[in-house]
Amino acid sequence: MPEKTRPTIHVSRNGHDHFGEFDESRSLLDYINTKTPFNLPAPCGGKGRCGKCRVLVTEGELSPVTGEERRLISEKDLERGVRLACMARPVDDVVMVLEGERAGVGNKSALISETLELRPALRKDLVVLPEPHLHDQASDHSRILREIGLDSTALPLPVLRELAGALRNDGYTVTLCRYGGDIIAVEPGDTRNRLYGAAVDIGTTTVAVYLVDIGEGRNIDVMSALNAQEVFGADVISRINYTMTHPSGLRLLGERILDQIDSMILSLARRNGIDPENIYAVSLAANTTMIHLALGLPPENIASAPFISVTTESHAIPARELGLSMAPGGVVQVLPSISGYVGADIVAAILASGMADSDSLCLLIDIGTNGEIVLGDRSRLVSCSTAAGPAFEGAHVRSGVGGIAGAVNKVSGEGGRFSFTTIADAGPLGICGSGIVDLLALLLRTGIVDETGRMLSRDEAASAGGVSEWLLDKITETDVAGISQGFEDGTWKPDQLVTRAQFTKMAMEAFGIAQANPATASFADVPADHQYYQWIEGAKAAGLVNGVT
């Protein structure tokens, strides 16, 4: 009997099962998210910091419990088989159960009526061509160019393949669909009343797609969903790091988002009775990293100083190159970005708000997974950005979750009574950003949190006075920082010296800086197999360390 070399993995969720063999995957998290139909969230990018990727192992043996797991999982849960998928690998055949899918909140985007000047690059023209004969043997392509007064314009290959049939289907009466100066479709008869496009906003957390009637200049419908890449990390740095540490990571993240966009466009077309082939253009806005991932551009240089992108320019890309289901000659127009951390979504917001044409000083604030602020008027605009969403929700808050059903979204202390509501009135699963802001406001008003953001202990709050007894009883103390961890034997070793490598790791954790894994080591005494190699290389890439000279 041949020797079995790979453990068998049986994964179950909500009565659905998947069987497979554990291969070269780095962890159970990596295996689940890339080899099974299930998704397991990992806001911290699989670094063992957020504790969101819990699995229940009912049979089989995994690698030893790590210090990160002891910090984030209670002893009682560890005893019954709860593990962090990002920290564990199978030693033998394993059976595990995943939590049920957390329900989304449905469509979080809405159509807002706003009158804007209509200047579409996309238009349709009706053309009646003279039929060919022995004294006029011009090609079908040349016949079109001659009629519209152009010397030379290339046609996309999918359009050329259908050109002969389109011209002869309706007596050489055709509709030309043009994007800028290019012909992207030739259709038999008069189809000028069917001219549609889509606007896509790829947020780090949420993707929104708007279906637009370009001929009439009106929004038809909108759909939003959680970004399908979220299982690889809640923030852009985590996703960049995934592309750097997994050989097929860039391809995988690109496929996830393009498949999602394609599915959303098709869903909008179906529910509005529109043929997807009558969608001729997609306008794509996103932060700079999301654009890189969608286009398959390596984003690693955005992650560290001096934060250089492959491109911040605008691009018109044939839709067929991105695999989108729309007109065969359709175009995806990628909006320009400003810098590595001020992207095309902010360019779109500046244009839509009109602040670039304003004589008055304007302030634009976009609070998402990344937060951007733009200040200025028609003479000058100044912008900056920072991380926002994950700090408020799932990545660094132990009970934090995104905007899902069951997330605590409002907190109140009115009438001397603590109360809260959840999204969709579902049972509480955690607290999302709006709930945290509400809770922080309550703690500030009552004096439990001071102006620096420090939370008082129960004794300090009681001594300060003014805090109701019912609220004092809610204060508990726990270790949530997790920057400096104890040892796996449960000791702290307070007198043990901290090495340069350990300090580097603690600094990286404290500031949320991504690890790096270059093929060539930067330091002769820190080879690729060194315990702290990726931490030290990440610090080097971020400019925190330079070695000893």
XYZ file of C-alpha atoms in Angstrom:
549
model
C 0.000 0.000 0.000
C 1.476 3.388 -0.974
C 2.340 5.660 1.906
C -0.036 8.599 2.362
C 1.900 11.858 2.520
C -0.825 14.502 2.683
C -3.416 14.899 5.442
C -7.072 14.735 4.420
C -9.131 17.806 5.339
C -12.892 17.615 5.916
C -14.430 21.093 6.242
C -18.096 21.567 7.151
C -20.302 24.674 7.297
C -24.090 24.867 7.549
C -24.487 21.262 6.436
C -22.221 21.667 3.403
C -19.036 19.592 3.284
C -15.769 19.761 1.399
C -13.101 17.038 1.288
C -9.566 17.546 0.066
C -5.877 17.024 0.720
C -3.757 19.618 2.457
C -1.099 20.675 -0.037
C 1.475 23.450 -0.073
C -0.851 25.872 1.733
C 0.846 27.817 4.505
C -1.995 27.372 7.006
C -5.555 26.117 7.367
C -6.716 29.665 6.621
C -4.852 29.676 3.325
C -6.248 26.231 2.462
C -9.867 27.126 3.296
C -9.851 30.406 1.346
C -8.113 29.089 -1.765
C -9.004 25.374 -1.993
C -12.596 25.195 -0.725
C -15.864 26.980 -1.617
C -15.929 28.529 1.862
C -14.578 31.912 2.902
C -13.076 32.562 6.315
C -12.517 36.232 7.248
C -9.040 37.314 8.324
C -9.047 41.107 8.827
C -5.439 41.071 10.068
C -4.287 39.201 6.967
C -3.553 35.958 8.802
C -1.051 37.417 11.279
C -2.732 36.002 14.406
C -3.723 39.448 15.665
C -7.500 39.691 15.243
C -8.742 36.227 16.259
C -11.515 36.209 13.630
C -10.552 33.024 11.767
C -11.661 30.545 14.429
C -12.408 26.955 13.496
C -13.626 24.047 15.628
C -11.532 20.911 15.157
C -13.590 17.828 16.041
C -11.154 15.155 14.872
C -7.454 14.981 14.111
C -4.265 16.687 15.234
C -2.964 20.153 14.372
C 0.369 21.863 14.944
C 0.998 23.010 18.557
C -1.040 25.892 19.979
C 0.824 29.184 19.512
C 1.225 32.118 21.867
C -1.078 34.177 19.631
C -3.809 31.565 20.044
C -3.408 31.441 23.843
C -3.809 35.212 23.913
C -6.965 35.265 21.773
C -8.730 31.998 22.687
C -9.841 31.039 26.179
C -8.496 27.848 27.753
C -12.016 26.450 27.748
C -12.345 26.954 23.981
C -8.860 25.592 23.327
C -9.776 22.448 25.257
C -12.842 21.855 23.113
C -10.837 22.244 19.880
C -11.142 25.905 18.858
C -8.087 27.090 16.903
C -7.046 30.040 14.750
C -6.891 28.811 11.166
C -4.090 31.257 10.347
C -1.821 29.765 13.032
C -2.494 26.055 12.501
C -1.447 23.324 10.073
C -2.683 19.722 10.080
C -0.424 16.971 11.387
C -2.880 14.205 10.534
C -6.326 13.873 8.925
C -8.575 16.603 10.274
C -12.313 17.234 10.541
C -13.333 20.819 11.290
C -16.475 22.913 11.494
C -16.690 26.561 10.429
C -19.126 29.100 11.817
C -22.212 29.719 9.716
C -21.932 32.441 7.087
C -22.440 35.875 8.577
C -25.251 37.519 6.685
C -24.541 40.781 4.906
C -26.829 43.745 5.204
C -27.979 43.664 1.607
C -27.638 46.717 -0.602
C -25.869 49.485 1.334
C -25.696 51.852 -1.671
C -28.483 54.118 -2.870
C -29.259 56.216 -5.932
C -29.151 59.950 -5.250
C -30.666 62.272 -7.841
C -28.187 64.981 -8.783
C -28.149 67.076 -11.938
C -24.745 66.990 -13.602
C -23.597 68.217 -16.971
C -23.848 65.326 -19.421
C -20.664 64.970 -21.451
C -20.384 61.251 -22.210
C -17.430 59.874 -24.130
C -19.843 57.179 -25.312
C -22.400 57.874 -28.028
C -24.349 56.199 -30.832
C -24.829 57.442 -34.414
C -27.258 56.110 -37.032
C -25.585 55.620 -40.417
C -27.142 54.598 -43.760
C -24.433 53.220 -46.041
C -24.537 52.851 -49.842
C -24.678 49.214 -50.830
C -21.630 47.795 -52.627
C -21.626 46.968 -56.344
C -19.113 46.123 -59.058
C -18.024 49.749 -59.353
C -17.727 50.171 -55.555
C -15.840 47.252 -54.092
C -14.687 48.953 -50.906
C -14.474 46.642 -47.901
C -17.183 46.802 -45.267
C -14.707 48.433 -42.913
C -13.621 51.048 -45.466
C -17.259 51.753 -46.386
C -18.006 52.745 -42.788
C -14.900 54.924 -42.466
C -15.649 56.674 -45.764
C -19.208 57.425 -44.728
C -18.242 59.030 -41.401
C -15.259 60.887 -42.865
C -12.363 59.059 -41.229
C -9.197 57.927 -42.967
C -8.192 55.192 -40.573
C -9.785 53.798 -37.436
C -9.149 50.289 -36.191
C -12.101 48.126 -35.220
C -11.878 45.618 -32.370
C -11.560 42.051 -33.639
C -14.922 40.978 -32.101
C -16.600 43.826 -34.056
C -14.876 42.855 -37.323
C -16.083 39.284 -36.917
C -19.711 40.444 -36.804
C -19.369 43.327 -39.275
C -20.519 41.601 -42.479
C -23.700 40.300 -40.888
C -24.466 43.596 -39.149
C -24.309 45.611 -42.406
C -26.456 43.191 -44.423
C -29.023 42.463 -41.730
C -30.954 45.707 -42.246
C -30.078 46.977 -45.707
C -26.808 48.679 -44.710
C -28.526 50.753 -42.027
C -26.409 50.448 -38.917
C -25.810 52.118 -35.583
C -22.209 52.951 -34.711
C -21.295 53.012 -31.054
C -18.283 55.216 -30.478
C -16.098 55.724 -27.432
C -14.129 58.896 -27.935
C -12.833 58.581 -31.478
C -13.003 54.778 -31.606
C -15.797 52.628 -33.028
C -16.477 49.875 -30.480
C -19.698 48.389 -31.916
C -21.550 48.200 -35.239
C -25.188 47.080 -34.862
C -27.867 46.435 -37.498
C -30.778 48.902 -37.562
C -31.409 51.753 -35.184
C -30.320 50.885 -31.626
C -29.722 54.430 -30.376
C -32.231 53.898 -27.552
C -30.049 51.149 -26.060
C -26.933 52.819 -24.701
C -25.892 51.683 -21.223
C -22.850 51.828 -19.016
C -21.817 50.943 -15.494
C -19.945 52.845 -12.808
C -17.932 50.652 -10.440
C -16.473 51.715 -7.091
C -14.121 49.093 -5.651
C -13.921 49.895 -1.970
C -11.543 47.927 0.218
C -14.575 46.691 2.182
C -17.568 47.284 -0.126
C -17.989 47.127 -3.906
C -20.753 49.210 -5.495
C -21.951 48.968 -9.117
C -24.304 51.508 -10.700
C -26.208 50.794 -13.932
C -26.588 53.943 -16.036
C -28.694 54.881 -19.082
C -26.115 57.034 -20.864
C -28.503 58.123 -23.599
C -30.926 59.643 -21.089
C -28.305 60.565 -18.505
C -29.979 58.761 -15.594
C -29.105 56.127 -13.028
C -31.204 52.973 -13.372
C -30.171 50.740 -10.484
C -27.419 50.067 -7.970
C -26.017 47.051 -6.141
C -23.388 46.685 -3.428
C -21.669 43.776 -1.699
C -18.731 43.082 0.580
C -15.463 42.976 -1.362
C -14.701 39.348 -2.217
C -11.036 39.954 -1.329
C -11.828 40.602 2.351
C -10.891 37.053 3.326
C -7.270 37.948 2.533
C -7.224 40.932 4.901
C -9.384 43.899 5.862
C -6.899 46.583 4.805
C -4.766 47.262 1.744
C -1.474 46.461 3.492
C -2.690 42.965 4.431
C -3.702 42.292 0.828
C -0.446 43.669 -0.559
C 1.396 41.408 1.862
C -0.642 38.428 0.647
C 0.502 39.049 -2.936
C 4.098 39.219 -1.714
C 4.032 36.048 0.369
C 1.958 33.794 -1.928
C 3.230 33.011 -5.456
C -0.273 33.092 -6.969
C -1.607 35.752 -4.593
C -1.797 38.601 -7.129
C -3.612 36.459 -9.679
C -6.018 35.121 -7.066
C -6.980 38.555 -5.690
C -7.423 39.915 -9.217
C -9.685 37.039 -10.216
C -11.783 37.428 -7.058
C -12.616 41.082 -7.680
C -13.119 40.834 -11.452
C -15.419 37.812 -11.063
C -17.397 39.740 -8.460
C -17.744 42.846 -10.656
C -18.816 40.711 -13.606
C -21.435 38.923 -11.510
C -22.836 42.216 -10.184
C -23.071 43.763 -13.673
C -24.900 40.683 -14.966
C -27.292 40.710 -11.986
C -28.157 44.377 -12.548
C -28.702 43.783 -16.274
C -30.977 40.783 -15.663
C -33.205 42.431 -13.084
C -33.672 45.471 -15.330
C -34.290 43.518 -18.549
C -31.142 44.789 -20.276
C -28.971 42.763 -22.640
C -25.406 42.840 -21.205
C -24.130 43.355 -24.769
C -25.802 46.790 -24.678
C -23.480 47.794 -21.842
C -20.612 49.421 -23.700
C -18.479 51.150 -21.074
C -17.531 50.740 -17.433
C -16.066 53.575 -15.406
C -13.849 52.174 -12.668
C -12.887 54.086 -9.509
C -11.039 52.712 -6.492
C -8.121 53.410 -4.232
C -4.734 52.905 -5.852
C -4.105 49.455 -4.375
C -7.525 48.118 -5.403
C -6.874 49.293 -8.982
C -3.509 47.527 -8.992
C -5.082 44.287 -7.750
C -7.924 44.448 -10.286
C -5.511 45.015 -13.180
C -2.960 42.451 -11.987
C -0.285 45.088 -11.315
C 2.200 44.293 -8.516
C 1.371 46.609 -5.599
C 4.273 45.869 -3.233
C 6.037 49.206 -3.743
C 2.951 51.047 -2.475
C 3.404 49.390 0.923
C 6.702 51.005 1.877
C 8.478 54.341 1.493
C 8.551 56.132 -0.883
C 5.150 54.469 -1.757
C 5.497 54.270 -5.555
C 2.666 52.952 -7.751
C 3.083 51.176 -11.075
C 0.703 53.759 -12.552
C -1.580 56.571 -11.445
C -2.653 57.449 -14.996
C -6.048 56.922 -16.627
C -6.413 53.838 -18.834
C -8.998 52.678 -21.375
C -8.847 48.864 -21.340
C -10.814 46.495 -23.610
C -13.407 44.792 -21.420
C -12.581 41.405 -22.941
C -9.066 41.626 -21.439
C -10.640 41.756 -17.975
C -13.206 39.058 -18.718
C -16.284 41.253 -18.221
C -19.620 40.198 -19.761
C -20.654 43.238 -21.805
C -20.418 44.458 -25.404
C -17.644 42.527 -27.215
C -15.878 45.804 -28.027
C -16.687 47.406 -24.667
C -14.239 49.584 -22.770
C -13.292 49.806 -19.091
C -12.197 53.354 -18.286
C -9.953 53.378 -15.216
C -9.926 56.800 -13.581
C -6.561 58.343 -12.656
C -5.239 58.300 -9.110
C -3.297 61.033 -7.325
C -0.769 58.998 -5.329
C -0.254 55.631 -3.692
C -2.788 56.416 -0.971
C -5.076 58.986 -2.611
C -6.809 57.093 -5.358
C -9.227 57.339 -8.245
C -12.210 57.197 -5.889
C -11.144 60.572 -4.479
C -10.647 61.938 -8.006
C -14.241 60.876 -8.760
C -15.499 62.523 -5.548
C -13.670 65.765 -6.359
C -15.210 65.864 -9.831
C -18.717 64.942 -8.659
C -18.682 67.504 -5.821
C -17.569 70.327 -8.074
C -15.035 71.522 -5.502
C -12.329 71.837 -8.158
C -14.421 74.555 -9.828
C -15.504 76.304 -6.630
C -14.472 79.838 -5.653
C -15.215 78.966 -2.010
C -13.029 76.835 0.243
C -14.405 73.267 0.333
C -13.695 70.232 2.495
C -14.228 66.669 1.253
C -14.100 63.805 3.774
C -14.277 60.143 2.780
C -14.308 57.780 5.758
C -14.022 54.205 4.574
C -11.552 51.416 5.163
C -9.100 54.109 4.127
C -9.902 57.692 5.111
C -9.103 60.662 2.874
C -9.537 64.405 3.302
C -9.300 66.982 0.504
C -9.274 70.731 1.212
C -9.227 73.528 -1.332
C -10.903 75.395 -4.166
C -10.395 75.970 -7.886
C -6.902 77.393 -7.315
C -5.446 74.579 -5.206
C -6.400 71.247 -3.637
C -4.514 69.539 -0.795
C -5.170 65.926 0.222
C -4.060 63.374 2.808
C -5.073 59.863 3.831
C -4.951 57.414 6.725
C -6.212 53.986 7.734
C -9.763 54.179 9.096
C -12.163 51.249 8.765
C -10.239 48.266 10.170
C -9.175 50.367 13.164
C -12.876 50.849 13.932
C -14.120 47.375 13.108
C -12.740 43.903 12.656
C -8.976 44.060 12.416
C -7.890 45.440 15.788
C -11.011 45.196 17.960
C -11.480 41.821 19.631
C -15.276 41.837 19.246
C -15.241 44.015 16.127
C -17.051 43.074 12.928
C -17.940 44.854 9.694
C -21.402 46.068 8.785
C -23.061 42.637 8.878
C -26.401 41.485 10.263
C -25.990 41.262 14.036
C -23.379 44.006 14.317
C -24.028 46.440 17.172
C -24.474 49.722 15.308
C -25.945 52.081 17.965
C -25.200 52.451 21.674
C -27.043 54.642 24.179
C -26.910 55.432 27.880
C -30.047 57.578 28.053
C -32.202 57.346 31.143
C -29.456 55.707 33.159
C -29.819 52.526 31.148
C -27.321 50.965 28.762
C -28.942 49.917 25.460
C -27.924 49.062 21.925
C -29.353 48.073 18.548
C -28.008 45.710 15.887
C -28.107 45.734 12.114
C -31.190 43.888 10.825
C -32.279 43.430 14.476
C -30.329 40.178 14.535
C -28.711 38.685 17.616
C -25.457 40.500 18.503
C -22.333 39.057 16.903
C -19.923 41.956 17.533
C -19.661 45.722 17.198
C -19.098 47.676 13.972
C -17.649 51.140 13.383
C -20.755 53.220 14.043
C -21.385 51.319 17.295
C -17.812 51.939 18.426
C -18.147 55.670 17.710
C -21.416 55.762 19.694
C -19.826 53.840 22.555
C -16.760 56.095 22.604
C -19.002 59.190 22.715
C -20.838 57.717 25.720
C -17.558 56.939 27.489
C -16.257 60.461 26.825
C -19.432 62.065 28.152
C -19.320 60.025 31.332
C -15.587 60.543 31.900
C -14.606 56.875 31.629
C -12.388 57.787 28.663
C -10.300 60.946 28.954
C -9.378 63.443 26.239
C -6.243 61.458 25.324
C -8.270 58.317 24.645
C -7.142 56.466 27.766
C -9.796 54.359 29.467
C -9.919 54.682 33.251
C -10.011 51.614 35.438
C -13.093 50.995 37.576
C -11.361 52.363 40.664
C -10.152 55.491 38.816
C -13.601 56.153 37.357
C -15.233 55.682 40.765
C -12.743 58.067 42.412
C -13.270 60.694 39.712
C -17.000 60.776 40.516
C -19.866 61.500 38.163
C -20.034 57.976 36.770
C -23.231 56.083 37.456
C -22.940 52.820 39.358
C -24.668 50.911 36.565
C -21.953 52.032 34.135
C -19.107 51.359 36.571
C -20.286 47.768 36.762
C -19.721 47.464 32.996
C -15.988 48.213 33.270
C -13.762 45.152 33.184
C -10.028 44.928 32.657
C -8.414 42.662 30.100
C -5.260 42.458 28.025
C -6.134 43.594 24.502
C -2.931 45.111 23.202
C -1.176 41.876 22.239
C 1.966 43.711 21.116
C 4.298 42.067 23.638
C 3.198 38.491 24.250
C 4.119 35.938 26.895
C 5.702 32.554 26.312
C 3.921 29.342 25.354
C 4.530 27.882 28.825
C 2.377 30.645 30.315
C 5.285 32.660 31.774
C 6.220 36.295 31.127
C 9.938 36.279 32.066
C 10.066 39.975 33.081
C 13.850 39.953 33.639
C 14.724 38.441 30.271
C 16.466 40.829 27.854
C 14.723 41.821 24.608
C 16.804 41.241 21.470
C 16.979 43.649 18.538
C 14.892 41.203 16.513
C 12.195 40.931 19.192
C 12.026 44.702 19.581
C 11.688 45.075 15.807
C 8.740 42.669 15.784
C 7.050 44.548 18.663
C 7.519 47.880 16.881
C 6.091 46.433 13.659
C 3.058 45.110 15.542
C 2.511 48.401 17.355
C 2.519 50.461 14.171
C 0.756 47.900 11.967
C 3.628 47.685 9.460
C 3.500 44.762 7.015
C 6.128 42.030 6.913
C 8.198 41.501 3.778
C 9.705 38.385 2.236
C 12.250 39.384 -0.447
C 14.154 36.721 -2.328
C 17.487 38.271 -1.306
C 18.271 38.961 2.352
C 19.247 42.509 3.297
C 21.504 41.463 6.178
C 24.188 38.780 6.158
C 23.246 37.490 9.617
C 19.480 37.356 8.981
C 18.959 34.623 6.350
C 15.566 33.759 4.883
C 15.036 30.926 7.378
C 15.618 33.188 10.405
C 12.707 33.282 12.867
C 12.310 37.043 12.480
C 13.330 37.332 8.796
C 10.028 38.735 7.485
C 9.705 41.168 10.389
C 13.226 42.549 9.945
C 12.851 42.784 6.153
C 9.502 44.585 6.623
C 11.176 47.069 8.976
C 13.973 47.576 6.450
C 11.472 48.210 3.645
C 9.621 50.732 5.809
C 12.845 52.559 6.635
C 12.761 51.676 10.353
C 16.092 49.837 10.420
C 19.278 50.071 8.371
C 21.579 47.640 10.169
C 24.908 48.410 11.848
C 27.673 50.216 9.940
